[in-house]
Coordinates of C-alpha atoms and ligand atoms in Angstrom, one line a residue:
M62 CA -15.9 -12.3 -23.3
A63 CA -17.2 -9.7 -25.3
T64 CA -14.6 -9.0 -27.1
Q65 CA -11.9 -11.3 -28.8
P66 CA -9.1 -10.8 -26.5
L67 CA -5.9 -9.6 -28.0
T68 CA -1.9 -11.4 -27.6
I69 CA 0.3 -8.3 -27.4
D70 CA 4.1 -8.7 -28.2
R71 CA 5.0 -9.5 -24.5
T72 CA 8.8 -9.1 -24.4
K73 CA 8.6 -6.1 -26.2
S74 CA 6.1 -5.6 -23.0
A75 CA 9.2 -7.1 -20.9
E76 CA 11.1 -5.5 -21.5
R77 CA 10.4 -1.9 -21.0
I78 CA 8.9 -2.6 -17.8
E79 CA 12.4 -4.0 -17.5
R80 CA 13.4 -0.7 -18.2
D81 CA 10.8 1.1 -16.6
I82 CA 11.2 -0.7 -12.8
E83 CA 15.7 -0.9 -13.4
T84 CA 15.9 3.6 -14.4
L85 CA 13.7 3.4 -10.3
A86 CA 16.1 1.7 -8.4
G87 CA 18.6 4.1 -9.5
P88 CA 20.2 6.1 -7.3
D89 CA 18.3 9.7 -8.1
Y90 CA 15.5 7.7 -7.1
T91 CA 15.9 6.4 -3.4
R92 CA 16.9 8.3 -0.5
S93 CA 19.5 4.9 0.0
S94 CA 22.1 2.6 -0.9
E95 CA 20.7 -0.7 0.3
A96 CA 17.5 -0.1 -0.8
I97 CA 14.4 1.9 -2.2
M98 CA 13.9 4.0 -0.4
R99 CA 11.5 7.0 -1.4
Y100 CA 7.9 8.7 -0.1
A101 CA 6.5 11.9 -0.4
Y102 CA 7.8 15.6 -0.8
T103 CA 10.8 13.7 -1.0
P104 CA 14.0 14.9 -4.0
E105 CA 13.4 11.7 -4.7
Y106 CA 10.0 10.6 -5.2
R107 CA 9.0 13.9 -7.0
R108 CA 12.2 12.3 -9.6
T109 CA 10.0 9.7 -9.8
L110 CA 7.0 10.9 -10.7
D111 CA 8.3 13.8 -13.4
Y112 CA 9.2 9.8 -14.7
F113 CA 5.9 8.4 -15.1
I114 CA 5.0 12.2 -16.0
G115 CA 7.4 12.4 -19.1
E116 CA 6.4 8.5 -20.1
L117 CA 2.7 9.4 -20.2
E118 CA 3.4 13.4 -21.3
A119 CA 5.1 11.8 -24.3
L120 CA 1.3 9.5 -24.9
G121 CA -0.6 13.0 -25.0
F122 CA -2.5 12.3 -22.0
E123 CA -2.5 15.2 -19.9
H124 CA -1.8 14.9 -16.5
Y125 CA -2.5 16.7 -12.8
E126 CA -2.2 16.0 -9.4
D127 CA -4.3 15.9 -6.7
P128 CA -3.8 18.4 -3.5
V129 CA -1.3 16.7 -1.7
G130 CA 0.1 15.0 -4.0
T131 CA -1.3 11.7 -6.1
L132 CA -1.1 12.4 -9.9
V133 CA -3.4 11.8 -11.9
A134 CA -3.4 11.2 -15.9
R135 CA -6.0 10.8 -19.3
N136 CA -6.2 10.7 -22.7
R137 CA -9.7 12.0 -22.3
P138 CA -10.8 15.6 -20.9
A139 CA -12.6 15.5 -17.6
G140 CA -16.2 14.3 -18.0
E141 CA -16.0 11.7 -20.5
N142 CA -15.5 8.3 -18.5
V143 CA -12.8 6.5 -18.1
F144 CA -10.9 3.0 -16.6
G145 CA -8.3 3.4 -13.7
V146 CA -5.2 1.8 -14.1
G147 CA -2.0 2.7 -11.9
S148 CA -0.7 2.1 -8.1
H149 CA 2.0 3.8 -5.7
C150 CA 5.6 5.3 -6.7
D151 CA 6.1 5.5 -3.2
S152 CA 8.1 2.8 -1.0
N153 CA 8.9 1.1 2.2
R154 CA 11.5 2.5 4.4
N155 CA 14.2 -1.0 3.4
G156 CA 12.0 -1.0 0.3
G157 CA 12.3 -3.5 -2.8
K158 CA 12.3 -2.8 -6.6
Y159 CA 8.6 -3.9 -7.7
D160 CA 6.0 -3.2 -4.8
G161 CA 3.8 -0.3 -5.8
T162 CA 6.7 0.4 -8.9
M163 CA 5.8 -3.0 -10.9
G164 CA 1.5 -1.9 -10.8
V165 CA 2.4 1.7 -11.9
V166 CA 4.8 0.6 -14.1
T167 CA 2.4 -2.2 -15.4
A168 CA -0.2 0.8 -16.1
L169 CA 1.8 2.7 -18.2
E170 CA 2.5 0.1 -20.1
V171 CA -1.1 -0.6 -20.8
C172 CA -1.7 2.9 -21.8
R173 CA 1.5 2.0 -24.3
L174 CA -0.2 -0.4 -25.9
N175 CA -3.4 1.5 -26.0
E176 CA -1.7 4.0 -28.2
E177 CA 1.1 1.2 -30.2
L178 CA -2.6 -0.9 -31.4
G179 CA -4.4 1.4 -31.4
L180 CA -7.5 0.3 -29.4
D181 CA -8.6 4.1 -28.0
L182 CA -9.5 2.9 -25.0
P183 CA -10.8 5.9 -22.7
L184 CA -7.1 5.7 -19.1
Q185 CA -6.6 7.4 -16.2
L186 CA -3.1 6.6 -15.3
I187 CA -3.2 6.9 -10.6
S188 CA 0.1 6.9 -9.0
F189 CA -1.0 7.2 -4.4
L190 CA 0.8 9.3 -2.4
E191 CA 1.9 6.8 0.8
E192 CA 0.0 3.9 0.3
E193 CA 3.7 2.7 2.3
G194 CA 3.4 5.2 5.1
S195 CA 6.8 5.7 5.1
G196 CA 6.5 9.6 5.5
F197 CA 4.2 9.5 7.7
G198 CA 3.1 6.2 10.2
Q199 CA 0.5 5.8 7.3
M200 CA -1.1 3.9 5.4
L201 CA -2.5 4.4 1.7
L202 CA -2.6 8.3 3.4
G203 CA -3.5 9.0 -0.3
S204 CA -6.4 7.1 -1.5
R205 CA -7.9 7.7 1.8
I206 CA -7.3 11.6 1.4
I207 CA -9.3 11.0 -2.1
A208 CA -12.2 8.6 0.6
Q209 CA -12.2 10.6 2.3
R210 CA -11.4 8.6 5.6
V211 CA -9.2 11.2 7.4
T212 CA -9.8 13.7 9.2
E213 CA -8.2 17.5 8.7
E214 CA -7.0 17.7 12.5
E215 CA -5.1 14.3 11.3
L216 CA -4.0 15.8 8.5
R217 CA -2.9 19.7 10.3
E218 CA -2.0 17.9 13.4
K219 CA -1.7 14.3 14.2
F220 CA -0.1 13.1 11.7
R221 CA 3.4 14.0 11.9
A222 CA 6.2 12.7 9.9
V223 CA 8.3 9.9 10.8
D224 CA 12.1 12.5 10.2
D225 CA 11.2 16.0 11.6
G226 CA 7.9 15.4 13.3
R227 CA 6.3 17.9 11.7
S228 CA 2.8 17.7 10.0
F229 CA 1.7 15.8 7.1
W230 CA -0.2 19.2 6.6
E231 CA 2.6 21.4 7.0
H232 CA 5.4 18.8 4.3
A233 CA 2.4 19.2 2.1
E234 CA 2.2 22.6 2.0
E235 CA 6.1 22.9 2.2
A236 CA 6.2 20.9 -0.8
G237 CA 3.6 23.4 -3.4
Y238 CA 0.6 21.4 -2.6
E239 CA -2.9 22.7 -1.2
P240 CA -4.1 20.8 1.8
E241 CA -6.8 23.0 3.1
R242 CA -8.9 21.5 -0.2
W243 CA -7.7 17.8 0.5
Q244 CA -11.6 17.3 0.4
D245 CA -10.9 18.6 -3.3
S246 CA -9.0 14.5 -3.7
I247 CA -12.4 12.6 -4.4
R248 CA -12.7 14.9 -7.9
I249 CA -9.9 12.4 -9.4
L250 CA -13.0 9.3 -9.1
D251 CA -15.4 11.4 -11.0
D252 CA -15.7 9.4 -14.2
L253 CA -13.2 6.4 -12.6
V254 CA -15.9 4.4 -14.7
G255 CA -13.0 1.0 -12.7
W256 CA -10.4 0.2 -11.6
I257 CA -7.6 -3.0 -11.8
E258 CA -4.1 -2.7 -9.5
L259 CA -2.0 -4.6 -10.4
H260 CA 1.1 -5.8 -7.3
I261 CA 3.4 -8.2 -6.9
E262 CA 1.8 -10.3 -4.0
Q263 CA 4.2 -10.2 -1.8
A264 CA 3.9 -13.9 -0.4
R265 CA 4.6 -17.2 -2.1
V266 CA 1.9 -18.6 -3.3
L267 CA 1.7 -17.9 -7.6
Q268 CA 5.5 -18.9 -7.4
D269 CA 4.3 -22.2 -5.1
T270 CA 1.7 -23.2 -7.2
Q271 CA 3.4 -22.5 -10.7
N272 CA 1.0 -19.6 -11.3
R273 CA 2.1 -16.5 -13.6
I274 CA -1.6 -14.4 -12.4
G275 CA -3.3 -13.9 -9.3
V276 CA -7.5 -12.9 -9.7
V277 CA -7.4 -10.8 -6.4
N278 CA -10.9 -11.3 -5.4
A279 CA -11.0 -9.9 -1.9
I280 CA -8.6 -7.8 0.0
A281 CA -7.6 -8.3 4.2
G282 CA -8.9 -6.0 6.4
Y283 CA -6.2 -4.4 9.2
V284 CA -6.0 -2.5 12.8
H285 CA -2.7 -0.6 12.4
A286 CA -2.2 0.8 16.9
D287 CA 0.8 1.2 19.3
I288 CA 0.3 -0.3 22.6
T289 CA 2.5 1.8 25.3
V290 CA 3.6 -0.1 28.7
Y291 CA 4.2 2.5 31.2
G292 CA 6.6 1.1 34.4
R293 CA 9.6 2.7 36.4
G294 CA 13.0 2.7 35.0
D295 CA 15.7 1.4 37.0
H296 CA 19.1 0.0 37.0
A297 CA 19.3 -3.2 36.0
G298 CA 22.4 -3.9 38.3
A299 CA 20.5 -2.2 41.7
T300 CA 17.5 -3.4 41.2
P301 CA 16.3 -6.3 42.8
M302 CA 13.7 -9.0 40.2
D303 CA 10.6 -8.1 42.9
F304 CA 10.9 -4.7 43.3
R305 CA 11.5 -4.4 39.7
K306 CA 7.4 -2.3 37.3
D307 CA 10.0 -3.2 34.1
A308 CA 7.2 -2.7 30.5
G309 CA 9.9 -4.4 28.5
I310 CA 7.8 -7.7 30.2
V311 CA 5.0 -7.4 29.7
M312 CA 6.2 -5.9 26.3
A313 CA 6.7 -9.2 25.7
E314 CA 3.8 -11.2 27.3
C315 CA 2.0 -8.9 24.5
M316 CA 3.6 -10.5 21.9
L317 CA 3.3 -13.6 22.7
E318 CA -0.4 -13.5 23.6
L319 CA -0.7 -11.7 20.1
E320 CA 0.8 -15.5 18.7
R321 CA -1.7 -16.7 20.0
L322 CA -5.1 -15.2 19.1
A323 CA -4.1 -14.2 16.0
R324 CA -3.8 -18.7 15.9
E325 CA -7.0 -18.5 17.9
A326 CA -8.8 -17.1 15.4
G327 CA -7.8 -18.6 12.7
K328 CA -9.5 -18.5 8.8
G329 CA -6.2 -16.1 7.9
T330 CA -6.1 -14.3 11.0
V331 CA -2.3 -12.1 11.1
G332 CA -1.2 -11.1 13.8
T333 CA 2.5 -8.5 14.1
V334 CA 4.4 -6.8 16.2
G335 CA 6.9 -4.9 13.4
E336 CA 8.0 -2.0 15.6
I337 CA 9.7 -1.9 19.2
E338 CA 11.1 1.1 21.3
L339 CA 11.9 1.2 25.2
R340 CA 13.2 3.5 26.8
P341 CA 15.5 4.9 28.0
N342 CA 17.1 1.9 25.4
L343 CA 20.5 1.3 27.6
I344 CA 21.9 -1.5 28.1
N345 CA 21.4 -0.7 31.6
A346 CA 18.2 0.1 32.2
V347 CA 15.3 -1.8 33.5
P348 CA 12.5 0.0 30.3
G349 CA 10.5 2.2 32.3
Q350 CA 8.4 2.4 29.6
A351 CA 7.8 0.0 26.2
K352 CA 5.6 1.0 22.9
F353 CA 5.4 -1.4 20.3
S354 CA 3.0 -1.8 17.0
L355 CA 0.2 -3.5 16.5
D356 CA -0.7 -5.2 12.7
I357 CA -3.4 -7.2 12.6
R358 CA -5.6 -8.2 9.2
G359 CA -8.4 -11.0 8.5
V360 CA -10.4 -11.4 5.3
D361 CA -12.5 -13.1 8.2
E362 CA -13.7 -9.0 9.9
E363 CA -15.2 -10.2 14.2
G364 CA -11.3 -12.4 13.1
F365 CA -9.3 -10.0 13.0
R366 CA -11.0 -7.1 15.2
G367 CA -11.9 -10.1 17.9
V368 CA -7.7 -9.9 18.2
A369 CA -7.0 -5.9 18.4
R370 CA -9.8 -5.4 21.3
D371 CA -8.4 -8.2 23.3
I372 CA -4.8 -7.7 22.9
A373 CA -5.8 -4.7 24.5
A374 CA -7.5 -6.1 27.3
F375 CA -4.7 -7.9 27.2
A376 CA -2.2 -6.1 27.9
K377 CA -4.6 -3.9 30.0
E378 CA -4.7 -6.2 32.2
A379 CA -0.6 -7.8 31.9
A380 CA 0.6 -4.2 33.0
E381 CA -2.3 -3.7 36.2
K382 CA -1.1 -7.0 37.6
R383 CA 2.5 -5.6 37.3
G384 CA 1.7 -3.0 38.4
M385 CA 2.2 -0.3 35.7
R386 CA -0.6 1.1 33.7
A387 CA -1.0 0.4 29.4
E388 CA -2.6 2.5 27.0
Y389 CA -3.5 1.1 24.0
A390 CA -3.9 3.8 20.6
Q391 CA -6.2 3.3 17.0
R392 CA -3.8 4.5 14.1
Q393 CA -6.2 3.4 12.1
T394 CA -8.2 0.2 10.4
L395 CA -9.9 -0.6 6.8
S396 CA -13.3 -3.1 6.7
A397 CA -11.9 -6.3 4.8
T398 CA -13.1 -5.8 1.0
P399 CA -15.0 -8.0 -0.9
L400 CA -13.9 -6.8 -5.3
D401 CA -16.1 -6.5 -8.2
E402 CA -17.7 -9.5 -9.1
D403 CA -17.5 -8.6 -13.0
I404 CA -14.3 -7.4 -13.5
V405 CA -12.7 -9.6 -11.5
A406 CA -15.0 -12.1 -13.7
A407 CA -13.5 -10.6 -16.8
L408 CA -10.2 -10.9 -15.3
E409 CA -10.4 -15.0 -15.2
E410 CA -11.9 -14.7 -18.5
A411 CA -8.4 -12.8 -19.9
A412 CA -6.5 -14.8 -17.5
Q413 CA -7.8 -17.8 -19.6
A414 CA -7.3 -16.2 -22.8
S415 CA -3.7 -16.0 -21.8
G416 CA -3.0 -18.8 -22.0
E417 CA -1.8 -18.9 -19.1
P418 CA -1.4 -20.5 -15.3
Y419 CA -4.0 -18.6 -13.5
M420 CA -6.0 -18.4 -9.7
A421 CA -8.1 -16.7 -8.2
M422 CA -6.8 -15.5 -4.4
H423 CA -7.5 -12.7 -1.9
S424 CA -4.7 -10.3 -0.8
G425 CA -3.4 -10.5 2.8
A426 CA -1.1 -7.3 2.1
A427 CA -3.2 -4.2 2.0
H428 CA -3.6 -1.6 -1.3
D429 CA -5.0 1.5 -2.3
T430 CA -7.8 -0.4 -4.6
M431 CA -9.4 -1.3 -0.7
S432 CA -9.6 2.8 0.0
I433 CA -12.3 2.8 -3.4
A434 CA -13.4 -0.3 -3.6
D435 CA -16.6 0.2 -1.9
R436 CA -17.0 4.0 -4.6
L437 CA -15.9 2.0 -7.4
P438 CA -16.2 -1.3 -9.7
S439 CA -12.5 -2.6 -8.5
A440 CA -10.1 -5.8 -9.2
M441 CA -6.4 -6.8 -8.8
V442 CA -3.7 -8.6 -10.7
F443 CA -1.7 -9.8 -8.7
V444 CA 1.8 -11.4 -10.5
P445 CA 4.6 -13.9 -9.0
C446 CA 8.0 -11.8 -6.3
K447 CA 10.4 -14.3 -5.5
D448 CA 9.9 -17.1 -2.8
G449 CA 7.3 -14.4 -1.6
I450 CA 10.1 -12.1 -0.6
S451 CA 8.6 -8.4 -0.3
H452 CA 9.3 -5.1 2.1
S453 CA 13.4 -6.0 1.4
P454 CA 16.0 -5.1 -1.2
E455 CA 15.7 -8.7 -1.9
E456 CA 12.8 -8.2 -3.4
D457 CA 12.7 -9.4 -7.2
A458 CA 10.0 -10.5 -9.5
E459 CA 9.4 -10.6 -13.3
P460 CA 8.9 -8.0 -16.4
A461 CA 7.5 -10.8 -17.6
D462 CA 4.8 -11.6 -15.3
A463 CA 3.3 -7.9 -15.4
A464 CA 3.7 -8.5 -19.8
I465 CA 1.4 -11.2 -19.3
G466 CA 0.2 -8.6 -16.3
A467 CA -0.7 -5.8 -18.9
E468 CA -2.0 -8.1 -21.7
V469 CA -4.7 -9.5 -19.0
M470 CA -5.5 -5.4 -18.0
L471 CA -6.1 -4.2 -21.3
N472 CA -8.7 -7.4 -22.8
A473 CA -10.9 -7.0 -19.0
I474 CA -10.5 -3.4 -19.4
R475 CA -11.4 -4.0 -22.7
T476 CA -15.0 -5.6 -21.6
F477 CA -16.2 -2.4 -19.5
T478 CA -15.5 0.2 -21.9
A479 CA -17.5 1.5 -25.4
G480 CA -14.0 1.7 -27.3
G481 CA -13.7 -2.2 -27.0
Q482 CA -12.6 -3.2 -30.0
Ligands
HGY25 O1 2.0 -3.4 5.0 C1 1.2 -2.9 3.5 O2 0.3 -3.7 3.9 C2 1.3 -3.0 2.4 O3 2.1 -3.4 1.6 N1 1.4 -0.9 2.3
MN26 MN1 2.3 -2.2 -1.9
MN27 MN1 3.7 -2.9 0.7

């Protein structure tokens, strides 16, 4: 490593990280009393951004929000090179304290340490809008907008709020943003020389191998889609089995076939049906319509895309066999994303220097880093979460691990910036 690695006061950093996490788990920052639930254009999300803004202002950072609401804060004027750190602070609708938020809090801690230790690193913190898709059913929406991986028609028409069905565009305008300038969002990436996102692992590999840091070198790609089966809604008691067009049965066949296809693809390919919607969804009515979501992922591009193709064909055939019709509609997709070798190497060296057990690994979960990794050198750091539980209020992680993550990030960034000392 070009610069002698430094050791931070990990106890002090862990205490600050814990204070931030616990504050943001309070009632002002979530729409649910049972879980963390916050997403774009809600008062709870606004308060969360304002919390970070307050902390960053205290460090002398300039801040702004992009035309639809991604938060950006930097300690250098526009035009000067900076290194990017951050994640997302919106949550799954049944979220935990740590998914995303731990990454933004640790990025904030990196900014604090930079100040405290007089390192003068040029930094830009980013908190991406709508990573979870809880507001509009579109994962990584803020970072995909920045990366211009959406269309204006999708923003104006197709992407609709889960709560009230109104368009993303309408909600963004109502929240005081300028969606008509959405293409300017890409300017956020202008001065970035690199990017590191810290995140909880959301699985149990680090815990079960007693590692405290994961250096992520690739992120699984994914296909998000929906299949709708059109059958016929009949009386559940009066309709003999041979006379039915039960859309629910075709859905059930597809769920089992998806499992078989994912296992057959191997190489870590996974397939999940997480949302199902039967109509009319009554105990005494044969479902005339069944709509279900597909979440298909893998680091082997052909593997997971083949599963998506095959399950779409299977659904069509299974429905036709029973005199019904099935339609496949893709929501969105991102390719498997290899991360930057140089930043990964610097993170591994910094993890080595920390003296803590670490390992190199892939990410099965999607992250905003996927949206920008083809535009600037990017990598990720994982910290363990208890028993791999995530997207649940049971999610649990250690601020002490994030403090080590902050130290590792700081040392890796010092390698990459002129300000490194
Ligand atoms: O689902 C994901 O991969 C991410 O946690 N939104
Ligand atoms: Mn996340
Ligand atoms: Mn998540």
